[in-house]
PDB file of C-alpha atoms in Angstrom:
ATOM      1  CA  UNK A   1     -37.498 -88.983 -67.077  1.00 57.00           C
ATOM      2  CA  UNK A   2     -37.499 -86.844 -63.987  1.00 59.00           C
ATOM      3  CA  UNK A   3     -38.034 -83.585 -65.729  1.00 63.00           C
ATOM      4  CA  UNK A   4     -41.372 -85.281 -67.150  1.00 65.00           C
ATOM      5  CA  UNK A   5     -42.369 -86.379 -63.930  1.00 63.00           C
ATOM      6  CA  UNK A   6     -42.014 -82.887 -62.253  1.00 70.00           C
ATOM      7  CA  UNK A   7     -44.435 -81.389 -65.408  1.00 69.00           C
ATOM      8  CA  UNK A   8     -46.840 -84.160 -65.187  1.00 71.00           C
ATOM      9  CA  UNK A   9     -46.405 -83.445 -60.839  1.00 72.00           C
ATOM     10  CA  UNK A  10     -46.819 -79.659 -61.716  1.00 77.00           C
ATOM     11  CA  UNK A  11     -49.381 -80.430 -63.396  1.00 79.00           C
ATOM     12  CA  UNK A  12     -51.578 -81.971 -61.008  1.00 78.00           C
ATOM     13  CA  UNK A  13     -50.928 -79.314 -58.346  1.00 78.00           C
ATOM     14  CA  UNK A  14     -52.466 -76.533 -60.983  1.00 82.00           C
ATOM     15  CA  UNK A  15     -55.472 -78.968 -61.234  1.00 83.00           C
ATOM     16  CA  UNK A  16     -55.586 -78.765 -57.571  1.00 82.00           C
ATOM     17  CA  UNK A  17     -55.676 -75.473 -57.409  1.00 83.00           C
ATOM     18  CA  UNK A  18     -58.351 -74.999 -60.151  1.00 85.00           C
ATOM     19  CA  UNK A  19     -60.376 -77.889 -58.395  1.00 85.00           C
ATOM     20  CA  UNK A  20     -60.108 -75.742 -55.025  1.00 84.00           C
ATOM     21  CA  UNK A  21     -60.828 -71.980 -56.622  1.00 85.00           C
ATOM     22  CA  UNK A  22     -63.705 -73.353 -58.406  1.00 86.00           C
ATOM     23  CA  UNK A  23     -64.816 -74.696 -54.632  1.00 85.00           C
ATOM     24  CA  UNK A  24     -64.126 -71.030 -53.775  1.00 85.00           C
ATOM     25  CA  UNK A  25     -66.135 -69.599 -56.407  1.00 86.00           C
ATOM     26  CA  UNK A  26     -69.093 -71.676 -55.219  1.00 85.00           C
ATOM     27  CA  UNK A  27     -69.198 -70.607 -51.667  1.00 85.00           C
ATOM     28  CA  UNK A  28     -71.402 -67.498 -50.434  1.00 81.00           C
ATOM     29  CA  UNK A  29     -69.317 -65.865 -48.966  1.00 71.00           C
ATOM     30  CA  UNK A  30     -66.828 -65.164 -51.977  1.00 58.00           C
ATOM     31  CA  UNK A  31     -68.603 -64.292 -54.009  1.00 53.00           C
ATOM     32  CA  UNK A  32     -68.371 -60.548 -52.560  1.00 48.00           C
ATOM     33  CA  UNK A  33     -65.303 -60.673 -51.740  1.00 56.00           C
ATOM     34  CA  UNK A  34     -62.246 -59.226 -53.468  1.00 54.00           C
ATOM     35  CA  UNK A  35     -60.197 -62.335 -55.074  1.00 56.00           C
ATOM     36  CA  UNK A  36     -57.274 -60.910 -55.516  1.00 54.00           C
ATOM     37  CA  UNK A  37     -55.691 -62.000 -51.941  1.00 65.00           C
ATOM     38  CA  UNK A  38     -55.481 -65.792 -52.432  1.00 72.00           C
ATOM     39  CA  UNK A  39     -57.161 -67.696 -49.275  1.00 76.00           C
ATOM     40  CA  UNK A  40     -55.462 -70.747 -48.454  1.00 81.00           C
ATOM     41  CA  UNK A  41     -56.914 -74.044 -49.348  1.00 81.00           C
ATOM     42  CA  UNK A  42     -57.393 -74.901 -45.638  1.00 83.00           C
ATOM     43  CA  UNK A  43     -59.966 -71.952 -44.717  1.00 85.00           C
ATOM     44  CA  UNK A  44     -61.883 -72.987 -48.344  1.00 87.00           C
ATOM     45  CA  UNK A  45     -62.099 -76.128 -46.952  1.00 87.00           C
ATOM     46  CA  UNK A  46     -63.790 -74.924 -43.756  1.00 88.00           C
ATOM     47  CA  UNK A  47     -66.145 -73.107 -45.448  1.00 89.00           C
ATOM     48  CA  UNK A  48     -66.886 -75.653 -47.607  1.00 90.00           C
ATOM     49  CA  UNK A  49     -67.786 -78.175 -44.525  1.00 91.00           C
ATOM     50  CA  UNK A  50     -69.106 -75.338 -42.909  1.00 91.00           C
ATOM     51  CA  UNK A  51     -71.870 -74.204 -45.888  1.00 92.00           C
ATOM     52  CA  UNK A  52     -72.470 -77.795 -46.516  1.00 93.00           C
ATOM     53  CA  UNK A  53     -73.829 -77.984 -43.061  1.00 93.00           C
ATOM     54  CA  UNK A  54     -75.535 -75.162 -43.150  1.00 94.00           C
ATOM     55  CA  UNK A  55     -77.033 -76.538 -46.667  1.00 93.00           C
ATOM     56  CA  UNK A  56     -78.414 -79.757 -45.071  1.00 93.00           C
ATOM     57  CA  UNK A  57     -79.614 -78.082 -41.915  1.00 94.00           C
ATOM     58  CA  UNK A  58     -81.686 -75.894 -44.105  1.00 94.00           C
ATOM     59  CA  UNK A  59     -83.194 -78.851 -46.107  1.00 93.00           C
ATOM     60  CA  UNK A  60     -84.184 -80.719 -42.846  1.00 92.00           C
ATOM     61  CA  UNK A  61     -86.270 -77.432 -41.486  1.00 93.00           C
ATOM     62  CA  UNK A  62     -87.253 -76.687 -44.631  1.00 92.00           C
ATOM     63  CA  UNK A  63     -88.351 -80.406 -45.166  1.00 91.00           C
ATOM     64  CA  UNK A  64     -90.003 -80.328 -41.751  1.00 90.00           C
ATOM     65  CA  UNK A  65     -92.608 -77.213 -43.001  1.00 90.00           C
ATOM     66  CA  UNK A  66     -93.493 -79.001 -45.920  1.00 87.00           C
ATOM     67  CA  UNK A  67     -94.178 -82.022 -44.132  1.00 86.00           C
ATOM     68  CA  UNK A  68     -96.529 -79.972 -42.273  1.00 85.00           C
ATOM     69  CA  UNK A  69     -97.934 -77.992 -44.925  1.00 83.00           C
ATOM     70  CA  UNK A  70     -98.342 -81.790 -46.851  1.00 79.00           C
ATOM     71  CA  UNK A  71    -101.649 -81.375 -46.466  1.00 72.00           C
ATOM     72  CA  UNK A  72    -102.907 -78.030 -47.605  1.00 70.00           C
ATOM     73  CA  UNK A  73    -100.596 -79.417 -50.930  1.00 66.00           C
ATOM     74  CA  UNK A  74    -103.085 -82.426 -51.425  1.00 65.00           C
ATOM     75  CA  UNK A  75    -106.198 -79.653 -51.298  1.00 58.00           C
ATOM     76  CA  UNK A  76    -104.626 -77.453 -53.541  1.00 57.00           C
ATOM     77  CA  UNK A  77    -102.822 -80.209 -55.690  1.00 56.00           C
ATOM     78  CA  UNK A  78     -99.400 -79.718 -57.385  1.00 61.00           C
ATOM     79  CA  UNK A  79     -99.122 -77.946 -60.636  1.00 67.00           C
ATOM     80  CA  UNK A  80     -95.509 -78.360 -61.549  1.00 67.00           C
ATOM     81  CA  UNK A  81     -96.181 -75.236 -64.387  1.00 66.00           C
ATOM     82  CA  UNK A  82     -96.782 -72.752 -61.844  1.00 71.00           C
ATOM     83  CA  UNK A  83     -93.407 -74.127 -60.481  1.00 69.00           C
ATOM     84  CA  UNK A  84     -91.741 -74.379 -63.270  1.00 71.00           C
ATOM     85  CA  UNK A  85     -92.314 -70.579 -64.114  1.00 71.00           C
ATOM     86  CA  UNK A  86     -91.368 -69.863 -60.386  1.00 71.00           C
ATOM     87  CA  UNK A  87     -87.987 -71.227 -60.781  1.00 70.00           C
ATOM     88  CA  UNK A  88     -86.962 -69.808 -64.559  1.00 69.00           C
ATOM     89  CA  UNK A  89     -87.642 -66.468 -62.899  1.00 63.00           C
TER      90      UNK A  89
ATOM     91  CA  UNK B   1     -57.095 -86.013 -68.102  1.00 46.00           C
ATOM     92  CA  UNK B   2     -58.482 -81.952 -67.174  1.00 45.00           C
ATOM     93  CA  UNK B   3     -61.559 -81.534 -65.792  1.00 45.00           C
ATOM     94  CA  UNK B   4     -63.126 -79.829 -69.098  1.00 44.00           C
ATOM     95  CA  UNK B   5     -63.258 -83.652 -70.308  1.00 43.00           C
ATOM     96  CA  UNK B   6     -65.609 -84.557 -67.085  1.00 45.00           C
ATOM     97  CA  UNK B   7     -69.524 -84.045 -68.225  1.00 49.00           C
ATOM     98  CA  UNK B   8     -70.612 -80.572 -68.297  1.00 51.00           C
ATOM     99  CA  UNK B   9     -72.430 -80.175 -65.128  1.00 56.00           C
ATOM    100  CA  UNK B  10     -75.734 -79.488 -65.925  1.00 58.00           C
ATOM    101  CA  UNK B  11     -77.932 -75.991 -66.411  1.00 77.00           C
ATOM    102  CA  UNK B  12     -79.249 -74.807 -62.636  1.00 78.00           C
ATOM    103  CA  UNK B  13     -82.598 -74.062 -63.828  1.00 81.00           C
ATOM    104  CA  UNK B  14     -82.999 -77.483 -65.375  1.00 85.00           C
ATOM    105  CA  UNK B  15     -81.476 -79.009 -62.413  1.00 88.00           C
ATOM    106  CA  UNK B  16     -84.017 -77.474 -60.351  1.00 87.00           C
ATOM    107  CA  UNK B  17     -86.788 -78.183 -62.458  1.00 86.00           C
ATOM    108  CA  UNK B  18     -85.989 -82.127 -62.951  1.00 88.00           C
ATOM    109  CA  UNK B  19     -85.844 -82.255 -59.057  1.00 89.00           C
ATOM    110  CA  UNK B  20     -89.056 -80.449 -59.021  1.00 87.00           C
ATOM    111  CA  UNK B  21     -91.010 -82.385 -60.862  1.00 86.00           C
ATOM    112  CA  UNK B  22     -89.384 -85.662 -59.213  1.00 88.00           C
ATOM    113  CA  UNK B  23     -90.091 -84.617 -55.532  1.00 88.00           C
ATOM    114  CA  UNK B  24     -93.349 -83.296 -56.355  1.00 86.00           C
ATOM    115  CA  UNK B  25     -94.070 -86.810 -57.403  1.00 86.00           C
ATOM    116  CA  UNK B  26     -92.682 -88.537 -54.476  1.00 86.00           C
ATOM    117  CA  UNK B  27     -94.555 -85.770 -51.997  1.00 84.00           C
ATOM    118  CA  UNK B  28     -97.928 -87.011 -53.779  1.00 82.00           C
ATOM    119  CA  UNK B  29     -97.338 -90.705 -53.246  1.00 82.00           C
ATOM    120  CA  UNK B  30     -96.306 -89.695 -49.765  1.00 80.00           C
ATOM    121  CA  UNK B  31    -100.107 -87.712 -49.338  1.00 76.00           C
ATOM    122  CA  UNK B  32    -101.678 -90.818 -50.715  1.00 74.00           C
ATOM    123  CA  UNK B  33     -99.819 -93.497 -48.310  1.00 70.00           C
ATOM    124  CA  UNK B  34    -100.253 -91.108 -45.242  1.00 62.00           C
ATOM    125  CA  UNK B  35    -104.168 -92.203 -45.416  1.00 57.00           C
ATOM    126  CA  UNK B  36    -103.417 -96.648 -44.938  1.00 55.00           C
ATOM    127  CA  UNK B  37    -104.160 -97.147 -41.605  1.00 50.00           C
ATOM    128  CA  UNK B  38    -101.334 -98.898 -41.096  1.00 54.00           C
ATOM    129  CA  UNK B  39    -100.020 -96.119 -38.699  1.00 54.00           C
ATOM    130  CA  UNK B  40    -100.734 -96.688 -34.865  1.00 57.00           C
ATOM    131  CA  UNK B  41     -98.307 -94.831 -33.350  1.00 62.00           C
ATOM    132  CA  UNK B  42     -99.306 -91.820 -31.954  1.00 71.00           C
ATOM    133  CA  UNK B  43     -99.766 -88.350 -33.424  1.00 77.00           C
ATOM    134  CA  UNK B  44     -96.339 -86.484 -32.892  1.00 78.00           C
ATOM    135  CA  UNK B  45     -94.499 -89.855 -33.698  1.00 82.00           C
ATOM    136  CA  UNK B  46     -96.838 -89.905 -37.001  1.00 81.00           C
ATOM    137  CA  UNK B  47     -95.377 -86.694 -37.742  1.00 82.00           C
ATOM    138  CA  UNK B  48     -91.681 -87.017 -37.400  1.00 84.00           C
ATOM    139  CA  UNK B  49     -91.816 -89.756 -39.291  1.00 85.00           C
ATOM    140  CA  UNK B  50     -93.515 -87.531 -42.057  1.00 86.00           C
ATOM    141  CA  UNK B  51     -91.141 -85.294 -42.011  1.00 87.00           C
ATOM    142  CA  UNK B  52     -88.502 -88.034 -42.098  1.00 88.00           C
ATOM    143  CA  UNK B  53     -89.859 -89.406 -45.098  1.00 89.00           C
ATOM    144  CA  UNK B  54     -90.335 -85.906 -46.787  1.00 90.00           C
ATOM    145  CA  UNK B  55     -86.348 -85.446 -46.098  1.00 91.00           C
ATOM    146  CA  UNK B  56     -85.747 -88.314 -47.342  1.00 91.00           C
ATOM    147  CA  UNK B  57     -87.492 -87.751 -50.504  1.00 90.00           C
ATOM    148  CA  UNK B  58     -85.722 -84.888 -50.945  1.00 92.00           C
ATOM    149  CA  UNK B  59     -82.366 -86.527 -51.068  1.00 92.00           C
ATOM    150  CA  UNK B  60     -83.689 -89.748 -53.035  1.00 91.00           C
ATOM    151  CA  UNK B  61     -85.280 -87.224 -56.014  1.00 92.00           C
ATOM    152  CA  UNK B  62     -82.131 -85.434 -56.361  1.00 92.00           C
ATOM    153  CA  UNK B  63     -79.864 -88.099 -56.271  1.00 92.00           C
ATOM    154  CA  UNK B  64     -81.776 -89.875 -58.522  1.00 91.00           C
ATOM    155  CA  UNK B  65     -82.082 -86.693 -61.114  1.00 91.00           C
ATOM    156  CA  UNK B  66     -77.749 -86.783 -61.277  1.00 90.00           C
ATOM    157  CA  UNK B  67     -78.095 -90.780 -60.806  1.00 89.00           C
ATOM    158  CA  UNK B  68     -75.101 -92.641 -61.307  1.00 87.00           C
ATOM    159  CA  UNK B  69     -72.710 -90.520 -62.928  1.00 89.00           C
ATOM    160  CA  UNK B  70     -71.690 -88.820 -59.337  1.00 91.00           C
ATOM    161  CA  UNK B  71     -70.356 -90.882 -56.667  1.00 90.00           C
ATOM    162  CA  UNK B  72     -72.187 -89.351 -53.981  1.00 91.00           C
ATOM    163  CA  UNK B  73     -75.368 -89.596 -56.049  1.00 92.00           C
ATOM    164  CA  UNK B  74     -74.774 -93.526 -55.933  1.00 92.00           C
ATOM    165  CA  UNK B  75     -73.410 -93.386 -52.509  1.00 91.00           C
ATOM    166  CA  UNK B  76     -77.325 -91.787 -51.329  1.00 90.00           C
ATOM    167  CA  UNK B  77     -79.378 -93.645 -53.663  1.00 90.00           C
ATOM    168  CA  UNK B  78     -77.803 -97.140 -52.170  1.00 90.00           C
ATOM    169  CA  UNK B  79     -78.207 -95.924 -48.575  1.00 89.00           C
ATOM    170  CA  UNK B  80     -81.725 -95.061 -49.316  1.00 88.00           C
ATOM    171  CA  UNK B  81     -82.253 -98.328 -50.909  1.00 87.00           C
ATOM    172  CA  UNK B  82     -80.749-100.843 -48.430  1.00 87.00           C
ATOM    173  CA  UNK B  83     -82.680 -98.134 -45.882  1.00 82.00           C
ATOM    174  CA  UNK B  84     -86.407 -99.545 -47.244  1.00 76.00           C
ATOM    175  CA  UNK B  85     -84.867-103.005 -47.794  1.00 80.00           C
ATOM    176  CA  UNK B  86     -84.078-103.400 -44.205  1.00 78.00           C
ATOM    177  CA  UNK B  87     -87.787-102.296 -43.197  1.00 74.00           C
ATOM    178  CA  UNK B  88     -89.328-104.045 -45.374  1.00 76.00           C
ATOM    179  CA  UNK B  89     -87.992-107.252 -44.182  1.00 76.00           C
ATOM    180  CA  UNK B  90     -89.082-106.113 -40.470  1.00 72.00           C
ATOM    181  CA  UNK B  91     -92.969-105.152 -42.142  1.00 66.00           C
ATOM    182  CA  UNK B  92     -95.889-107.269 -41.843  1.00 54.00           C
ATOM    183  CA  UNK B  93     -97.781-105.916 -44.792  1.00 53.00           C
ATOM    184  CA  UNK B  94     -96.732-105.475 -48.439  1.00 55.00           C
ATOM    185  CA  UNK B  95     -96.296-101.844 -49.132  1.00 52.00           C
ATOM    186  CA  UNK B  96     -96.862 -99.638 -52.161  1.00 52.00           C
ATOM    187  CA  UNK B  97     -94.052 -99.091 -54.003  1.00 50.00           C
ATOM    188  CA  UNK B  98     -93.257 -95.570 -54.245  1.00 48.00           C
ATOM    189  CA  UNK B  99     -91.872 -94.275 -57.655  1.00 48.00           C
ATOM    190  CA  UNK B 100     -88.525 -93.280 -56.365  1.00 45.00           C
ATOM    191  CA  UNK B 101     -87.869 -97.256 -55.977  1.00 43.00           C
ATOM    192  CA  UNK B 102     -87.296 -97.463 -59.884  1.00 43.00           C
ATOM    193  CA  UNK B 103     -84.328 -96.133 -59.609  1.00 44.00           C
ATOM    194  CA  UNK B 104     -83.329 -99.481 -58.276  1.00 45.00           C
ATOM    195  CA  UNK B 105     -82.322-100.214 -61.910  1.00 44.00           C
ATOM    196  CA  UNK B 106     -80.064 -97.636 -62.411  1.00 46.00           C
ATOM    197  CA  UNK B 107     -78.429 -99.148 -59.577  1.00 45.00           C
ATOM    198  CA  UNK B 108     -77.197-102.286 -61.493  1.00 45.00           C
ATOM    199  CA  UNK B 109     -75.459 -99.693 -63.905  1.00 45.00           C
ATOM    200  CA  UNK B 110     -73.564 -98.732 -60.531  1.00 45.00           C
ATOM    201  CA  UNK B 111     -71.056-101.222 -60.297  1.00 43.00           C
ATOM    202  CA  UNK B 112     -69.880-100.818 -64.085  1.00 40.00           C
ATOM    203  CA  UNK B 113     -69.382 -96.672 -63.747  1.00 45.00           C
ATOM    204  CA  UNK B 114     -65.303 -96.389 -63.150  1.00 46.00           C
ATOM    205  CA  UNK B 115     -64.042 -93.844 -60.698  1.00 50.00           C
ATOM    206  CA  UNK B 116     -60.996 -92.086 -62.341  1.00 51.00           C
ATOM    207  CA  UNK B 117     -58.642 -91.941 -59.603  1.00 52.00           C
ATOM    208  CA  UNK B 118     -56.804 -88.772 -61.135  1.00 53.00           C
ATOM    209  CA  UNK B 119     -53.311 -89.664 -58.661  1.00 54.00           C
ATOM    210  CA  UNK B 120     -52.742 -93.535 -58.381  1.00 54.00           C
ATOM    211  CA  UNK B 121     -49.845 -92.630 -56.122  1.00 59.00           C
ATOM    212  CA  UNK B 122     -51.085 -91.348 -52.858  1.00 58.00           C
ATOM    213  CA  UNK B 123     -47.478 -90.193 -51.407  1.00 60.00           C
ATOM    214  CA  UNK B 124     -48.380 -87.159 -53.795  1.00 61.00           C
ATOM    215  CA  UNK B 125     -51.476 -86.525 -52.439  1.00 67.00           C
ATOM    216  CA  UNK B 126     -51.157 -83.408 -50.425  1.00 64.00           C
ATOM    217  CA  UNK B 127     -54.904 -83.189 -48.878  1.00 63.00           C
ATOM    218  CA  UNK B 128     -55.024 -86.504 -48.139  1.00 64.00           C
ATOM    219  CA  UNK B 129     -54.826 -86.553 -44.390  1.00 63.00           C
ATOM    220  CA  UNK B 130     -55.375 -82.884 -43.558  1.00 75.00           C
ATOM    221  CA  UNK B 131     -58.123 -82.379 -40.830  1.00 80.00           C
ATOM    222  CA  UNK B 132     -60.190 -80.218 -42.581  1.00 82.00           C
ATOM    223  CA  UNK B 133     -60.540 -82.896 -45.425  1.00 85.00           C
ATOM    224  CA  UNK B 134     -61.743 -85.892 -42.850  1.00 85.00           C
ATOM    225  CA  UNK B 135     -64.493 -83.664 -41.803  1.00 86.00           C
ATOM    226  CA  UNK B 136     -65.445 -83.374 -45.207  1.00 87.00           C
ATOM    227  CA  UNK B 137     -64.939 -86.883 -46.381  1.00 88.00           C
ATOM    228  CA  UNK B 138     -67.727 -87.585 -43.709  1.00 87.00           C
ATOM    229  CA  UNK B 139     -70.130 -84.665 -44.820  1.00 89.00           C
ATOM    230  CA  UNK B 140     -70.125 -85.498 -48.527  1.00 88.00           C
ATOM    231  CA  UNK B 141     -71.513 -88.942 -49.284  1.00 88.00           C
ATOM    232  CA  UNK B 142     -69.219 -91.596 -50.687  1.00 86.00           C
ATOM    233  CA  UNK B 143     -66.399 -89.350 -50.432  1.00 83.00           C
ATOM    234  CA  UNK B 144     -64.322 -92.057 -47.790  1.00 84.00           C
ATOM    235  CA  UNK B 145     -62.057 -93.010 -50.053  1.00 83.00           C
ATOM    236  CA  UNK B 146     -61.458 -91.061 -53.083  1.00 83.00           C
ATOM    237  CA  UNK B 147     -58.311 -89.093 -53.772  1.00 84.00           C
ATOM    238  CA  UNK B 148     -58.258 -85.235 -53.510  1.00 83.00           C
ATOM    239  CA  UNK B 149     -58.942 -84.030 -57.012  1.00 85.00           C
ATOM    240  CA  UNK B 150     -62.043 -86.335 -56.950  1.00 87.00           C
ATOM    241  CA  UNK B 151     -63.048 -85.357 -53.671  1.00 88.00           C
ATOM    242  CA  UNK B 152     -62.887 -81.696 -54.544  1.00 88.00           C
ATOM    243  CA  UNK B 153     -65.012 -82.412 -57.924  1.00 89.00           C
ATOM    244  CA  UNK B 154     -67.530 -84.290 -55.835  1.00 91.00           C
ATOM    245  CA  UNK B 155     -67.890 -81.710 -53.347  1.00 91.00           C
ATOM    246  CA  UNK B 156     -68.370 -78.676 -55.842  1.00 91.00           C
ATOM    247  CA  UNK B 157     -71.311 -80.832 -57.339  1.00 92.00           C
ATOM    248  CA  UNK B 158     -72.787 -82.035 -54.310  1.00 93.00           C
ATOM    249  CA  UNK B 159     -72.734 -78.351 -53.075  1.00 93.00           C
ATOM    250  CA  UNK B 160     -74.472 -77.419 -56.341  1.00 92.00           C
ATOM    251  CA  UNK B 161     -77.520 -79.793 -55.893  1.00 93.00           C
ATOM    252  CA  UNK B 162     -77.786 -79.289 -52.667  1.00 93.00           C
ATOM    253  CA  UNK B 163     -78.037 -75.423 -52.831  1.00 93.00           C
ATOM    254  CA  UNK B 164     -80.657 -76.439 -55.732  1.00 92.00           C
ATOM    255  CA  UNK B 165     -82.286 -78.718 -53.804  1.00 93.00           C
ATOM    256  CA  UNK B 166     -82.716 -75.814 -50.942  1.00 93.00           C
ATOM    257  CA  UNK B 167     -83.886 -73.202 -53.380  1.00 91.00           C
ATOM    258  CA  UNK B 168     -86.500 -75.180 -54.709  1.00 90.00           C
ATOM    259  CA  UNK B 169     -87.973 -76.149 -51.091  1.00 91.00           C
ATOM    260  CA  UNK B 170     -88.030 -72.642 -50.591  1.00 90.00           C
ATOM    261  CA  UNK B 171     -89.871 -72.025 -53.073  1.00 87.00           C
ATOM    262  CA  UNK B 172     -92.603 -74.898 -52.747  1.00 85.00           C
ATOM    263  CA  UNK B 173     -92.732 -73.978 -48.847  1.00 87.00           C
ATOM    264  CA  UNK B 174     -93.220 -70.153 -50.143  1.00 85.00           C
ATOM    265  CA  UNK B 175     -95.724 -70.709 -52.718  1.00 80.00           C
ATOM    266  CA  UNK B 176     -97.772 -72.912 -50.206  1.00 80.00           C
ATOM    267  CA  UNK B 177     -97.847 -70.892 -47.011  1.00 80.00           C
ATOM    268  CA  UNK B 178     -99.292 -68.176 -49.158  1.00 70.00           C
ATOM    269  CA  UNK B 179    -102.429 -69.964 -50.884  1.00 57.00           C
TER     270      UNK B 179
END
């Protein structure tokens, strides 16, 4: 039935769209932002590649330091409690 | 099917803590293999592979915290895997097994985990193509062939662990330039 098929159709666009705001939401940068004007899907999508990139340039330098500070970890040794407490705050 | 019937995507803090404790344990087998001698490469090659291995225990320890229920989770821990399988066929010398390698048996669970394709028609697709989407097909692991709806799913979790994953280096690499 073809009015079926346009609800079920209708249906996946609003999924879509939730999918993509709740990309949106995610970002930095929109998180400030006013949300009222609604950004197109395309520029989310930029920013999305764009933040991911960002994201796994930041692991790799911040990988790099602690491969250097890898040492001074063994002296010191690892107490995931400290840690643990660092990260709930 | 909505996407309030995927699996509630976990607490941050206990995402962050799980990864923690996982990398932690990976960076202290990597502080006890450093010492074999096996290593004759000079000093500045010595170290980039370090740091190689310290990124790459990064991505293995979070992976393995979502393990198979994400695509892209499966998609980095098989990489990783078939990664050390290849060098350990070109290796002389047995090596210690690091404990990130147990997650090889997850990875027989893999295989049985379905991928909901959400649109088996891809005509309706509307992102399917778009240039902004290849680029991130190829940024988000596994993502190559997945419809929208799943590609936009895995990309809002990937994004989560990874700005986990970032927060938590910052921290260790805060808390040990200061002692």
């Amino acid at each position: 039935m073809s009015s079926r098929r346009t609800r079920t159709c209708k249906n996946r666009d609003d999924e879509l769209d939730g999918l993509v705001s709740k990309l949106q939401a995610l970002l930095p940068a929109s998180s400030s932002s006013c949300n009222k004007t609604r950004v197109p899907a395309s520029k989310i999508l930029q920013e999305t590649c764009n933040y991911i990139k960002s994201l796994r340039t930041e692991g790799d330098n911040l990988g790099e330091r602690l491969s250097q500070l890898l040492d001074s970890m063994e002296n010191t040794g690892v107490d995931v409690n400290i840690l643990r407490d660092l990260l709930q705050q | 099917m909505s996407p309030s019937q995927q699996p509630s995507s976990p607490n941050p803090t206990h995402l962050k803590i799980r990864f923690a404790r996982r990398f932690l344990r990976a960076l202290n087998n990597l502080n006890i293999t450093k010492t074999s001698p096996d290593d004759d490469d000079d000093g500045e090659n010595r170290v980039y592979r370090r740091s190689r291995r310290v990124k790459i225990a990064a991505y293995t320890a979070m992976a393995s915290v979502v393990g198979s229920r994400r695509a892209w989770s499966r998609a980095v821990l098989w990489k990783v895997r078939n990664r050390s399988r290849n060098r350990s066929l070109l290796s002389v010398r047995p090596r210690r097994k690091r404990v990130d390698c147990k997650i090889t048996n997850n990875d027989h669970d893999h295989a049985k985990v379905f991928v909901r394709r959400r649109n088996p028609n891809p005509k309706r697709d509307p992102f399917r193509d778009s240039g902004q989407v290849l680029k991130l097909r190829k940024l988000v692991p596994g993502a190559e062939t997945m419809d929208s709806w799943c590609l936009m799913d895995e990309t809002a979790d990937y994004i989560k662990c990874l700005a986990a994953q970032v927060e938590v280096m910052k921290t260790l690499v805060d808390l040990y330039t200061t002692t």
